[in-house]
């Protein structure tokens, strides 16, 4: 994991927000930092090789009350939002890519024990958010964690990593 520290600021991760054109070097990306004890989004806009940066205000609603090293450097885009897993935590950090607002998302009680590992994903058909346990380098996808899915469709799928 690469976390750069400077003046009480930690760079945690980067995520692609949009691509303006597939054949040109044109895109928007967000750089997620922890500035003091607050998350902050920095947006890079690249158009035909020229880059500009916008520093968004530090989040007023979310406080990072733990070491930023506990954030995983890679993020997951699922159900329209961007998520960063927090090691040994019963919550994940969520970024709304439309508003660039941060919030915490609690992990379902079945997975919320600080010693259990989990991953976040989305169902391919309807893009619903789900959580899945990560046990001994296997992902056990239990479909009953999918909000709104009928119980008759629940099943476990094991993916060996």
Short mmCIF file of C-alpha atoms in Angstrom, two decimals:
data_model
loop_
_atom_site.label_atom_id
_atom_site.label_comp_id
_atom_site.label_asym_id
_atom_site.label_seq_id
_atom_site.Cartn_x
_atom_site.Cartn_y
_atom_site.Cartn_z
CA UNK A 1 0.00 0.00 0.00
CA UNK A 2 1.29 3.45 -0.86
CA UNK A 3 0.36 6.13 1.61
CA UNK A 4 2.28 9.37 1.31
CA UNK A 5 2.43 11.53 4.41
CA UNK A 6 3.13 15.24 4.34
CA UNK A 7 2.10 17.85 6.85
CA UNK A 8 -0.54 15.61 8.51
CA UNK A 9 -2.00 14.65 5.15
CA UNK A 10 -2.13 11.05 3.95
CA UNK A 11 -2.83 10.07 0.35
CA UNK A 12 -4.90 6.90 0.56
CA UNK A 13 -6.11 6.05 -2.92
CA UNK A 14 -7.23 7.12 -6.36
CA UNK A 15 -10.36 6.27 -8.35
CA UNK A 16 -11.46 7.04 -11.89
CA UNK A 17 -14.62 9.18 -11.93
CA UNK A 18 -15.32 9.42 -15.67
CA UNK A 19 -13.85 9.15 -19.12
CA UNK A 20 -14.80 11.99 -21.44
CA UNK A 21 -13.75 10.24 -24.64
CA UNK A 22 -12.39 6.74 -25.26
CA UNK A 23 -9.89 7.77 -27.95
CA UNK A 24 -8.42 10.80 -26.14
CA UNK A 25 -6.52 11.30 -22.93
CA UNK A 26 -9.54 12.86 -21.21
CA UNK A 27 -10.83 11.78 -17.80
CA UNK A 28 -11.68 12.83 -14.25
CA UNK A 29 -10.12 11.09 -11.26
CA UNK A 30 -10.43 11.57 -7.53
CA UNK A 31 -7.55 11.35 -5.10
CA UNK A 32 -8.70 10.50 -1.56
CA UNK A 33 -6.61 11.98 1.24
CA UNK A 34 -6.94 12.21 4.99
CA UNK A 35 -6.22 15.81 5.91
CA UNK A 36 -5.71 16.02 9.68
CA UNK A 37 -8.61 13.84 10.85
CA UNK A 38 -10.97 14.51 7.91
CA UNK A 39 -11.23 12.90 4.46
CA UNK A 40 -10.84 15.15 1.46
CA UNK A 41 -11.34 14.62 -2.27
CA UNK A 42 -8.96 16.15 -4.78
CA UNK A 43 -10.31 16.00 -8.34
CA UNK A 44 -7.96 15.85 -11.31
CA UNK A 45 -9.43 16.75 -14.68
CA UNK A 46 -7.32 15.74 -17.68
CA UNK A 47 -8.27 16.98 -21.14
CA UNK A 48 -5.99 16.16 -24.07
CA UNK A 49 -2.97 15.96 -21.77
CA UNK A 50 -3.63 19.13 -19.76
CA UNK A 51 -4.34 18.52 -16.06
CA UNK A 52 -6.10 20.76 -13.55
CA UNK A 53 -6.78 20.01 -9.88
CA UNK A 54 -9.65 21.02 -7.60
CA UNK A 55 -9.33 20.62 -3.84
CA UNK A 56 -12.73 19.89 -2.34
CA UNK A 57 -13.41 21.02 1.24
CA UNK A 58 -12.54 18.62 4.03
CA UNK A 59 -15.53 16.52 5.03
CA UNK A 60 -17.46 18.02 7.92
CA UNK A 61 -19.58 14.92 8.51
CA UNK A 62 -16.87 12.23 8.66
CA UNK A 63 -13.97 12.02 11.08
CA UNK A 64 -11.08 9.58 10.65
CA UNK A 65 -10.46 8.61 14.27
CA UNK A 66 -7.93 5.86 13.47
CA UNK A 67 -4.61 5.50 11.68
CA UNK A 68 -5.09 6.09 7.90
CA UNK A 69 -2.83 3.05 7.30
CA UNK A 70 -5.93 0.94 8.07
CA UNK A 71 -7.51 2.02 4.77
CA UNK A 72 -6.83 -0.31 1.87
CA UNK A 73 -5.26 1.62 -1.00
CA UNK A 74 -7.55 0.10 -3.63
CA UNK A 75 -11.20 0.94 -3.80
CA UNK A 76 -14.31 -0.78 -5.09
CA UNK A 77 -16.91 0.82 -7.32
CA UNK A 78 -20.26 -0.79 -6.53
CA UNK A 79 -23.91 0.25 -6.79
CA UNK A 80 -22.92 3.68 -8.11
CA UNK A 81 -20.59 4.63 -5.25
CA UNK A 82 -16.90 4.15 -4.39
CA UNK A 83 -15.88 2.26 -1.23
CA UNK A 84 -12.65 1.90 0.72
CA UNK A 85 -12.36 -1.09 3.05
CA UNK A 86 -11.05 -0.27 6.54
CA UNK A 87 -9.05 -3.11 8.09
CA UNK A 88 -10.38 -4.43 11.42
CA UNK A 89 -13.46 -2.21 11.26
CA UNK A 90 -17.21 -2.75 11.16
CA UNK A 91 -17.63 0.03 8.61
CA UNK A 92 -16.38 1.07 5.18
CA UNK A 93 -15.79 4.57 3.83
CA UNK A 94 -18.16 5.55 1.02
CA UNK A 95 -17.66 8.31 -1.54
CA UNK A 96 -20.59 9.49 -3.64
CA UNK A 97 -18.94 10.27 -7.02
CA UNK A 98 -21.70 12.70 -7.98
CA UNK A 99 -21.51 14.95 -4.90
CA UNK A 100 -18.01 13.94 -3.66
CA UNK A 101 -19.46 13.54 -0.15
CA UNK A 102 -17.93 11.00 2.21
CA UNK A 103 -19.87 8.87 4.69
CA UNK A 104 -19.39 5.65 6.63
CA UNK A 105 -21.32 2.57 5.68
CA UNK A 106 -21.85 0.05 8.49
CA UNK A 107 -21.09 -3.56 7.66
CA UNK A 108 -23.98 -6.03 8.22
CA UNK A 109 -24.00 -7.41 11.77
CA UNK A 110 -23.11 -10.90 10.48
CA UNK A 111 -19.79 -9.49 9.22
CA UNK A 112 -19.26 -6.59 11.59
CA UNK A 113 -16.97 -8.39 14.04
CA UNK A 114 -13.65 -6.58 13.90
CA UNK A 115 -11.79 -9.85 13.27
CA UNK A 116 -13.86 -10.96 10.28
CA UNK A 117 -12.79 -10.00 6.78
CA UNK A 118 -15.27 -9.05 4.08
CA UNK A 119 -15.46 -7.59 0.61
CA UNK A 120 -17.95 -5.28 -1.06
CA UNK A 121 -19.45 -5.93 -4.48
CA UNK A 122 -22.52 -5.61 -6.64
CA UNK A 123 -24.78 -8.06 -8.36
CA UNK A 124 -24.18 -8.10 -12.13
CA UNK A 125 -27.85 -8.10 -13.12
CA UNK A 126 -29.28 -5.24 -11.08
CA UNK A 127 -26.16 -3.58 -9.60
CA UNK A 128 -27.35 -4.07 -5.99
CA UNK A 129 -24.76 -3.63 -3.24
CA UNK A 130 -23.69 -6.69 -1.24
CA UNK A 131 -21.10 -7.72 1.34
CA UNK A 132 -19.41 -11.08 1.36
CA UNK A 133 -17.21 -12.79 3.95
CA UNK A 134 -13.57 -13.46 3.08
CA UNK A 135 -12.45 -16.64 4.83
CA UNK A 136 -9.06 -18.33 4.38
CA UNK A 137 -8.46 -16.83 0.94
CA UNK A 138 -11.96 -17.80 -0.22
CA UNK A 139 -14.85 -15.50 -0.92
CA UNK A 140 -18.14 -16.97 0.26
CA UNK A 141 -20.85 -15.05 -1.52
CA UNK A 142 -24.09 -15.40 0.38
CA UNK A 143 -26.82 -13.84 -1.64
CA UNK A 144 -29.01 -13.11 1.37
CA UNK A 145 -26.75 -10.13 2.07
CA UNK A 146 -28.18 -8.54 -1.06
CA UNK A 147 -30.77 -6.02 -0.04
CA UNK A 148 -34.21 -6.80 -1.45
CA UNK A 149 -33.35 -10.18 -2.99
CA UNK A 150 -36.13 -12.76 -2.40
CA UNK A 151 -35.12 -15.52 0.06
CA UNK A 152 -35.92 -18.18 -2.55
CA UNK A 153 -32.92 -16.96 -4.60
CA UNK A 154 -30.42 -17.11 -1.72
CA UNK A 155 -27.43 -19.35 -2.27
CA UNK A 156 -23.74 -19.58 -1.40
CA UNK A 157 -21.02 -19.40 -4.01
CA UNK A 158 -17.41 -20.07 -3.04
CA UNK A 159 -14.61 -18.50 -5.06
CA UNK A 160 -11.10 -19.74 -4.28
CA UNK A 161 -8.54 -16.94 -4.47
#
